[in-house]
Amino acid sequence: MPSHAPGRKYSKSPFLLLALLALGAKAGAAETASVPVRTSSEDASLKAPPQLTLQPGTAKPGDPVLVTVSGMTAPPTGTLAGRALRFFPWGEGYLAVAGLPVEMAPGAAKVTAMGPVTPGAPQVELTGTLDVVESGYPSRELRVAGKYVKPPASVRKRMAADRRAFAEAFAQDFSAPHFAQNFAWPRADRITAPFGDRRTFNGKLSSQHFGVDIDGDPGTPVQAANDGTVVMARDNYAAGNTVLVHHGAGLYTAYFHLSRIDVKPGTQVKQGQLLGKVGSTGRVTGPHLHWGVKVDGLWVDGERLLKLDFFPHLPPSVARGGNAELGTP
């Protein structure tokens, strides 16, 4: 049975607070030392030791991940499963938004972050692991118009132009997040196809589904999942009428197959703002919204993005959820 979009309810994924290793560099040689453990008798004004936190603590290939570092005096550098992390100031520390490749093998993914604890002192390296489990992505057989399986020569030039347009839209300068609340569903309806399922079109063309398909009658509203800037509003051959929103932090949301587009490139949008209407343009089997999320160059599962809390440093009394109008009907 299809699942239902939970709207504005944001459940925290479990945090994983990692045991840390401090590595000091001195005159070309590295010294290893354990992070000191403070006791309640110590001066409360002393700075807490650096910490590395992952959210969630267990993930599958195709999931987004938040990596938080505290206790450093400048943005650290780091990696997750060998991919570089881009940190920015966030709360009382630094945050990086990352994604796991869908083809990633299950196992322990190494996480590192290196930076200064005090100005002028040797850098400290924090290390830990993220537990990556099997994805369990299903396979599906779909039937579409033949022109979308084997595009005629007359449209190949258009498809090349589409690829260039997407590449340009996804090449925005890196910046801190443009939003001040967690992400919300772009519309409240049942999910007809989850992220990651492997698809065969007309028995010939195989691909993987890099989005969440949300049901909807033609002409029903599609809303921005969070604050950001529109960086694409155009008709594409396969994606149909498309809106892309850049949210900062290397994070984008995509809205495909719209019947109508109600924004223009450069428009600053707020969470819940109308972007367009549900449709069936492009390569589709019927009217629906394909909602995609891209993080640092990787398509990730939007359902998992909704479970992340970008504001754990705020007190519980501070609202951090989405637009109330995006709740489950």
PDB file of N, CA and C in Angstrom, residues 236-311:
ATOM      1  N   ASN A 236      11.084  20.933 -19.869  1.00  0.00           N
ATOM      2  CA  ASN A 236      12.126  19.988 -20.266  1.00  0.00           C
ATOM      3  C   ASN A 236      11.481  18.759 -20.900  1.00  0.00           C
ATOM      4  N   TYR A 237      12.219  18.102 -21.769  1.00  0.00           N
ATOM      5  CA  TYR A 237      11.639  17.005 -22.541  1.00  0.00           C
ATOM      6  C   TYR A 237      11.131  15.877 -21.647  1.00  0.00           C
ATOM      7  N   ALA A 238      11.970  15.351 -20.770  1.00  0.00           N
ATOM      8  CA  ALA A 238      11.571  14.228 -19.918  1.00  0.00           C
ATOM      9  C   ALA A 238      10.881  14.691 -18.641  1.00  0.00           C
ATOM     10  N   ALA A 239      11.388  15.751 -18.020  1.00  0.00           N
ATOM     11  CA  ALA A 239      10.838  16.224 -16.744  1.00  0.00           C
ATOM     12  C   ALA A 239       9.603  17.094 -16.925  1.00  0.00           C
ATOM     13  N   GLY A 240       9.314  17.499 -18.155  1.00  0.00           N
ATOM     14  CA  GLY A 240       8.168  18.372 -18.384  1.00  0.00           C
ATOM     15  C   GLY A 240       8.394  19.746 -17.772  1.00  0.00           C
ATOM     16  N   ASN A 241       7.312  20.421 -17.444  1.00  0.00           N
ATOM     17  CA  ASN A 241       7.426  21.732 -16.800  1.00  0.00           C
ATOM     18  C   ASN A 241       8.085  21.558 -15.435  1.00  0.00           C
ATOM     19  N   THR A 242       9.210  22.242 -15.256  1.00  0.00           N
ATOM     20  CA  THR A 242      10.091  21.998 -14.110  1.00  0.00           C
ATOM     21  C   THR A 242      10.384  23.279 -13.353  1.00  0.00           C
ATOM     22  N   VAL A 243      10.396  23.171 -12.020  1.00  0.00           N
ATOM     23  CA  VAL A 243      10.886  24.245 -11.152  1.00  0.00           C
ATOM     24  C   VAL A 243      11.985  23.659 -10.276  1.00  0.00           C
ATOM     25  N   LEU A 244      13.115  24.354 -10.204  1.00  0.00           N
ATOM     26  CA  LEU A 244      14.187  24.007  -9.275  1.00  0.00           C
ATOM     27  C   LEU A 244      14.360  25.159  -8.296  1.00  0.00           C
ATOM     28  N   VAL A 245      14.489  24.823  -7.012  1.00  0.00           N
ATOM     29  CA  VAL A 245      14.699  25.826  -5.968  1.00  0.00           C
ATOM     30  C   VAL A 245      16.013  25.530  -5.264  1.00  0.00           C
ATOM     31  N   HIS A 246      16.859  26.553  -5.171  1.00  0.00           N
ATOM     32  CA  HIS A 246      18.133  26.446  -4.453  1.00  0.00           C
ATOM     33  C   HIS A 246      17.916  26.939  -3.028  1.00  0.00           C
ATOM     34  N   HIS A 247      18.267  26.092  -2.045  1.00  0.00           N
ATOM     35  CA  HIS A 247      18.036  26.419  -0.640  1.00  0.00           C
ATOM     36  C   HIS A 247      19.316  26.781   0.106  1.00  0.00           C
ATOM     37  N   GLY A 248      20.438  26.883  -0.605  1.00  0.00           N
ATOM     38  CA  GLY A 248      21.715  27.091   0.057  1.00  0.00           C
ATOM     39  C   GLY A 248      22.269  25.776   0.576  1.00  0.00           C
ATOM     40  N   ALA A 249      23.514  25.808   1.058  1.00  0.00           N
ATOM     41  CA  ALA A 249      24.171  24.626   1.631  1.00  0.00           C
ATOM     42  C   ALA A 249      24.306  23.493   0.621  1.00  0.00           C
ATOM     43  N   GLY A 250      24.320  23.824  -0.680  1.00  0.00           N
ATOM     44  CA  GLY A 250      24.421  22.797  -1.704  1.00  0.00           C
ATOM     45  C   GLY A 250      23.170  21.959  -1.858  1.00  0.00           C
ATOM     46  N   LEU A 251      22.019  22.476  -1.412  1.00  0.00           N
ATOM     47  CA  LEU A 251      20.773  21.710  -1.362  1.00  0.00           C
ATOM     48  C   LEU A 251      19.741  22.328  -2.308  1.00  0.00           C
ATOM     49  N   TYR A 252      19.129  21.469  -3.139  1.00  0.00           N
ATOM     50  CA  TYR A 252      18.119  21.896  -4.108  1.00  0.00           C
ATOM     51  C   TYR A 252      16.893  20.986  -3.996  1.00  0.00           C
ATOM     52  N   THR A 253      15.715  21.535  -4.328  1.00  0.00           N
ATOM     53  CA  THR A 253      14.532  20.697  -4.511  1.00  0.00           C
ATOM     54  C   THR A 253      14.011  20.900  -5.928  1.00  0.00           C
ATOM     55  N   ALA A 254      13.470  19.806  -6.504  1.00  0.00           N
ATOM     56  CA  ALA A 254      13.007  19.802  -7.892  1.00  0.00           C
ATOM     57  C   ALA A 254      11.542  19.398  -7.945  1.00  0.00           C
ATOM     58  N   TYR A 255      10.802  20.018  -8.851  1.00  0.00           N
ATOM     59  CA  TYR A 255       9.367  19.796  -8.996  1.00  0.00           C
ATOM     60  C   TYR A 255       9.094  19.567 -10.485  1.00  0.00           C
ATOM     61  N   PHE A 256       8.793  18.304 -10.864  1.00  0.00           N
ATOM     62  CA  PHE A 256       8.672  17.917 -12.271  1.00  0.00           C
ATOM     63  C   PHE A 256       7.214  17.693 -12.672  1.00  0.00           C
ATOM     64  N   HIS A 257       6.997  17.725 -13.989  1.00  0.00           N
ATOM     65  CA  HIS A 257       5.737  17.340 -14.649  1.00  0.00           C
ATOM     66  C   HIS A 257       4.579  18.301 -14.359  1.00  0.00           C
ATOM     67  N   LEU A 258       4.884  19.541 -14.037  1.00  0.00           N
ATOM     68  CA  LEU A 258       3.834  20.502 -13.701  1.00  0.00           C
ATOM     69  C   LEU A 258       2.981  20.837 -14.923  1.00  0.00           C
ATOM     70  N   SER A 259       1.708  21.097 -14.681  1.00  0.00           N
ATOM     71  CA  SER A 259       0.840  21.558 -15.768  1.00  0.00           C
ATOM     72  C   SER A 259       1.012  23.050 -15.998  1.00  0.00           C
ATOM     73  N   ARG A 260       1.460  23.750 -14.949  1.00  0.00           N
ATOM     74  CA  ARG A 260       1.644  25.197 -15.030  1.00  0.00           C
ATOM     75  C   ARG A 260       2.757  25.613 -14.078  1.00  0.00           C
ATOM     76  N   ILE A 261       3.533  26.608 -14.480  1.00  0.00           N
ATOM     77  CA  ILE A 261       4.589  27.163 -13.637  1.00  0.00           C
ATOM     78  C   ILE A 261       4.182  28.570 -13.222  1.00  0.00           C
ATOM     79  N   ASP A 262       4.263  28.862 -11.923  1.00  0.00           N
ATOM     80  CA  ASP A 262       3.811  30.151 -11.408  1.00  0.00           C
ATOM     81  C   ASP A 262       4.939  31.019 -10.859  1.00  0.00           C
ATOM     82  N   VAL A 263       6.189  30.657 -11.128  1.00  0.00           N
ATOM     83  CA  VAL A 263       7.334  31.442 -10.664  1.00  0.00           C
ATOM     84  C   VAL A 263       8.313  31.612 -11.819  1.00  0.00           C
ATOM     85  N   LYS A 264       9.269  32.506 -11.624  1.00  0.00           N
ATOM     86  CA  LYS A 264      10.299  32.756 -12.625  1.00  0.00           C
ATOM     87  C   LYS A 264      11.677  32.587 -11.992  1.00  0.00           C
ATOM     88  N   PRO A 265      12.699  32.309 -12.801  1.00  0.00           N
ATOM     89  CA  PRO A 265      14.055  32.236 -12.249  1.00  0.00           C
ATOM     90  C   PRO A 265      14.415  33.523 -11.522  1.00  0.00           C
ATOM     91  N   GLY A 266      15.029  33.368 -10.360  1.00  0.00           N
ATOM     92  CA  GLY A 266      15.389  34.518  -9.545  1.00  0.00           C
ATOM     93  C   GLY A 266      14.371  34.855  -8.477  1.00  0.00           C
ATOM     94  N   THR A 267      13.181  34.257  -8.546  1.00  0.00           N
ATOM     95  CA  THR A 267      12.150  34.520  -7.542  1.00  0.00           C
ATOM     96  C   THR A 267      12.576  33.970  -6.185  1.00  0.00           C
ATOM     97  N   GLN A 268      12.475  34.800  -5.150  1.00  0.00           N
ATOM     98  CA  GLN A 268      12.713  34.349  -3.779  1.00  0.00           C
ATOM     99  C   GLN A 268      11.397  33.787  -3.245  1.00  0.00           C
ATOM    100  N   VAL A 269      11.407  32.521  -2.854  1.00  0.00           N
ATOM    101  CA  VAL A 269      10.170  31.887  -2.406  1.00  0.00           C
ATOM    102  C   VAL A 269      10.267  31.519  -0.933  1.00  0.00           C
ATOM    103  N   LYS A 270       9.111  31.456  -0.295  1.00  0.00           N
ATOM    104  CA  LYS A 270       8.995  31.027   1.091  1.00  0.00           C
ATOM    105  C   LYS A 270       8.360  29.645   1.140  1.00  0.00           C
ATOM    106  N   GLN A 271       8.610  28.941   2.222  1.00  0.00           N
ATOM    107  CA  GLN A 271       8.004  27.622   2.385  1.00  0.00           C
ATOM    108  C   GLN A 271       6.484  27.733   2.281  1.00  0.00           C
ATOM    109  N   GLY A 272       5.893  26.855   1.468  1.00  0.00           N
ATOM    110  CA  GLY A 272       4.455  26.864   1.278  1.00  0.00           C
ATOM    111  C   GLY A 272       3.981  27.753   0.147  1.00  0.00           C
ATOM    112  N   GLN A 273       4.892  28.508  -0.478  1.00  0.00           N
ATOM    113  CA  GLN A 273       4.501  29.392  -1.579  1.00  0.00           C
ATOM    114  C   GLN A 273       4.205  28.574  -2.831  1.00  0.00           C
ATOM    115  N   LEU A 274       3.205  28.993  -3.593  1.00  0.00           N
ATOM    116  CA  LEU A 274       2.812  28.290  -4.810  1.00  0.00           C
ATOM    117  C   LEU A 274       3.916  28.371  -5.861  1.00  0.00           C
ATOM    118  N   LEU A 275       4.315  27.201  -6.375  1.00  0.00           N
ATOM    119  CA  LEU A 275       5.296  27.129  -7.454  1.00  0.00           C
ATOM    120  C   LEU A 275       4.637  26.816  -8.790  1.00  0.00           C
ATOM    121  N   GLY A 276       3.563  26.037  -8.745  1.00  0.00           N
ATOM    122  CA  GLY A 276       2.881  25.625  -9.962  1.00  0.00           C
ATOM    123  C   GLY A 276       1.765  24.664  -9.625  1.00  0.00           C
ATOM    124  N   LYS A 277       1.302  23.943 -10.649  1.00  0.00           N
ATOM    125  CA  LYS A 277       0.182  23.019 -10.479  1.00  0.00           C
ATOM    126  C   LYS A 277       0.567  21.620 -10.966  1.00  0.00           C
ATOM    127  N   VAL A 278      -0.013  20.613 -10.335  1.00  0.00           N
ATOM    128  CA  VAL A 278       0.222  19.219 -10.718  1.00  0.00           C
ATOM    129  C   VAL A 278      -0.175  19.014 -12.178  1.00  0.00           C
ATOM    130  N   GLY A 279       0.624  18.216 -12.889  1.00  0.00           N
ATOM    131  CA  GLY A 279       0.316  17.948 -14.287  1.00  0.00           C
ATOM    132  C   GLY A 279       0.863  16.608 -14.736  1.00  0.00           C
ATOM    133  N   SER A 280       0.947  16.441 -16.049  1.00  0.00           N
ATOM    134  CA  SER A 280       1.447  15.190 -16.626  1.00  0.00           C
ATOM    135  C   SER A 280       2.330  15.489 -17.832  1.00  0.00           C
ATOM    136  N   THR A 281       3.115  16.560 -17.744  1.00  0.00           N
ATOM    137  CA  THR A 281       4.015  16.914 -18.836  1.00  0.00           C
ATOM    138  C   THR A 281       5.295  16.093 -18.744  1.00  0.00           C
ATOM    139  N   GLY A 282       5.928  15.841 -19.887  1.00  0.00           N
ATOM    140  CA  GLY A 282       7.155  15.064 -19.913  1.00  0.00           C
ATOM    141  C   GLY A 282       6.894  13.572 -19.939  1.00  0.00           C
ATOM    142  N   ARG A 283       7.887  12.789 -19.491  1.00  0.00           N
ATOM    143  CA  ARG A 283       7.784  11.328 -19.520  1.00  0.00           C
ATOM    144  C   ARG A 283       7.054  10.846 -18.273  1.00  0.00           C
ATOM    145  N   VAL A 284       5.765  10.616 -18.393  1.00  0.00           N
ATOM    146  CA  VAL A 284       4.938  10.222 -17.254  1.00  0.00           C
ATOM    147  C   VAL A 284       3.924   9.170 -17.692  1.00  0.00           C
ATOM    148  N   THR A 285       3.344   8.504 -16.700  1.00  0.00           N
ATOM    149  CA  THR A 285       2.247   7.567 -16.953  1.00  0.00           C
ATOM    150  C   THR A 285       0.907   8.151 -16.530  1.00  0.00           C
ATOM    151  N   GLY A 286       0.934   9.329 -15.904  1.00  0.00           N
ATOM    152  CA  GLY A 286      -0.292   9.978 -15.456  1.00  0.00           C
ATOM    153  C   GLY A 286       0.058  11.190 -14.614  1.00  0.00           C
ATOM    154  N   PRO A 287      -0.927  12.008 -14.246  1.00  0.00           N
ATOM    155  CA  PRO A 287      -0.656  13.225 -13.477  1.00  0.00           C
ATOM    156  C   PRO A 287      -0.124  12.923 -12.078  1.00  0.00           C
ATOM    157  N   HIS A 288       0.931  13.601 -11.701  1.00  0.00           N
ATOM    158  CA  HIS A 288       1.507  13.487 -10.361  1.00  0.00           C
ATOM    159  C   HIS A 288       2.619  14.520 -10.241  1.00  0.00           C
ATOM    160  N   LEU A 289       3.117  14.694  -9.034  1.00  0.00           N
ATOM    161  CA  LEU A 289       4.299  15.518  -8.800  1.00  0.00           C
ATOM    162  C   LEU A 289       5.487  14.605  -8.534  1.00  0.00           C
ATOM    163  N   HIS A 290       6.534  14.766  -9.319  1.00  0.00           N
ATOM    164  CA  HIS A 290       7.818  14.138  -8.999  1.00  0.00           C
ATOM    165  C   HIS A 290       8.612  15.170  -8.213  1.00  0.00           C
ATOM    166  N   TRP A 291       8.882  14.848  -6.936  1.00  0.00           N
ATOM    167  CA  TRP A 291       9.625  15.768  -6.067  1.00  0.00           C
ATOM    168  C   TRP A 291      11.021  15.201  -5.834  1.00  0.00           C
ATOM    169  N   GLY A 292      12.023  15.949  -6.257  1.00  0.00           N
ATOM    170  CA  GLY A 292      13.402  15.507  -6.109  1.00  0.00           C
ATOM    171  C   GLY A 292      14.175  16.394  -5.154  1.00  0.00           C
ATOM    172  N   VAL A 293      15.203  15.819  -4.537  1.00  0.00           N
ATOM    173  CA  VAL A 293      16.089  16.555  -3.637  1.00  0.00           C
ATOM    174  C   VAL A 293      17.523  16.236  -4.032  1.00  0.00           C
ATOM    175  N   LYS A 294      18.314  17.272  -4.258  1.00  0.00           N
ATOM    176  CA  LYS A 294      19.721  17.080  -4.613  1.00  0.00           C
ATOM    177  C   LYS A 294      20.596  17.760  -3.571  1.00  0.00           C
ATOM    178  N   VAL A 295      21.586  17.023  -3.074  1.00  0.00           N
ATOM    179  CA  VAL A 295      22.488  17.523  -2.038  1.00  0.00           C
ATOM    180  C   VAL A 295      23.924  17.345  -2.510  1.00  0.00           C
ATOM    181  N   ASP A 296      24.616  18.451  -2.669  1.00  0.00           N
ATOM    182  CA  ASP A 296      26.035  18.414  -3.021  1.00  0.00           C
ATOM    183  C   ASP A 296      26.291  17.501  -4.224  1.00  0.00           C
ATOM    184  N   GLY A 297      25.423  17.610  -5.224  1.00  0.00           N
ATOM    185  CA  GLY A 297      25.609  16.871  -6.466  1.00  0.00           C
ATOM    186  C   GLY A 297      24.996  15.489  -6.506  1.00  0.00           C
ATOM    187  N   LEU A 298      24.346  15.047  -5.428  1.00  0.00           N
ATOM    188  CA  LEU A 298      23.747  13.717  -5.382  1.00  0.00           C
ATOM    189  C   LEU A 298      22.243  13.819  -5.156  1.00  0.00           C
ATOM    190  N   TRP A 299      21.467  13.049  -5.938  1.00  0.00           N
ATOM    191  CA  TRP A 299      20.037  12.940  -5.656  1.00  0.00           C
ATOM    192  C   TRP A 299      19.854  12.085  -4.404  1.00  0.00           C
ATOM    193  N   VAL A 300      19.021  12.567  -3.482  1.00  0.00           N
ATOM    194  CA  VAL A 300      18.789  11.850  -2.225  1.00  0.00           C
ATOM    195  C   VAL A 300      17.289  11.728  -1.974  1.00  0.00           C
ATOM    196  N   ASP A 301      16.946  10.928  -0.991  1.00  0.00           N
ATOM    197  CA  ASP A 301      15.553  10.613  -0.672  1.00  0.00           C
ATOM    198  C   ASP A 301      14.889  11.777   0.071  1.00  0.00           C
ATOM    199  N   GLY A 302      13.871  12.385  -0.560  1.00  0.00           N
ATOM    200  CA  GLY A 302      13.176  13.505   0.066  1.00  0.00           C
ATOM    201  C   GLY A 302      12.460  13.126   1.349  1.00  0.00           C
ATOM    202  N   GLU A 303      11.937  11.900   1.414  1.00  0.00           N
ATOM    203  CA  GLU A 303      11.280  11.465   2.653  1.00  0.00           C
ATOM    204  C   GLU A 303      12.249  11.496   3.823  1.00  0.00           C
ATOM    205  N   ARG A 304      13.490  11.123   3.565  1.00  0.00           N
ATOM    206  CA  ARG A 304      14.490  11.128   4.630  1.00  0.00           C
ATOM    207  C   ARG A 304      14.913  12.552   4.998  1.00  0.00           C
ATOM    208  N   LEU A 305      14.902  13.448   4.017  1.00  0.00           N
ATOM    209  CA  LEU A 305      15.210  14.847   4.315  1.00  0.00           C
ATOM    210  C   LEU A 305      14.211  15.412   5.318  1.00  0.00           C
ATOM    211  N   LEU A 306      12.943  15.036   5.178  1.00  0.00           N
ATOM    212  CA  LEU A 306      11.908  15.558   6.065  1.00  0.00           C
ATOM    213  C   LEU A 306      12.090  15.095   7.506  1.00  0.00           C
ATOM    214  N   LYS A 307      12.850  14.039   7.717  1.00  0.00           N
ATOM    215  CA  LYS A 307      13.068  13.522   9.067  1.00  0.00           C
ATOM    216  C   LYS A 307      14.255  14.184   9.765  1.00  0.00           C
ATOM    217  N   LEU A 308      15.013  14.997   9.028  1.00  0.00           N
ATOM    218  CA  LEU A 308      16.186  15.638   9.609  1.00  0.00           C
ATOM    219  C   LEU A 308      15.798  16.927  10.324  1.00  0.00           C
ATOM    220  N   ASP A 309      16.407  17.137  11.478  1.00  0.00           N
ATOM    221  CA  ASP A 309      16.200  18.370  12.236  1.00  0.00           C
ATOM    222  C   ASP A 309      17.438  19.244  12.070  1.00  0.00           C
ATOM    223  N   PHE A 310      17.289  20.331  11.324  1.00  0.00           N
ATOM    224  CA  PHE A 310      18.405  21.247  11.104  1.00  0.00           C
ATOM    225  C   PHE A 310      18.651  22.158  12.307  1.00  0.00           C
ATOM    226  N   PHE A 311      17.768  22.116  13.300  1.00  0.00           N
ATOM    227  CA  PHE A 311      17.842  23.080  14.395  1.00  0.00           C
ATOM    228  C   PHE A 311      17.851  22.410  15.771  1.00  0.00           C
TER     229      PHE A 311
END
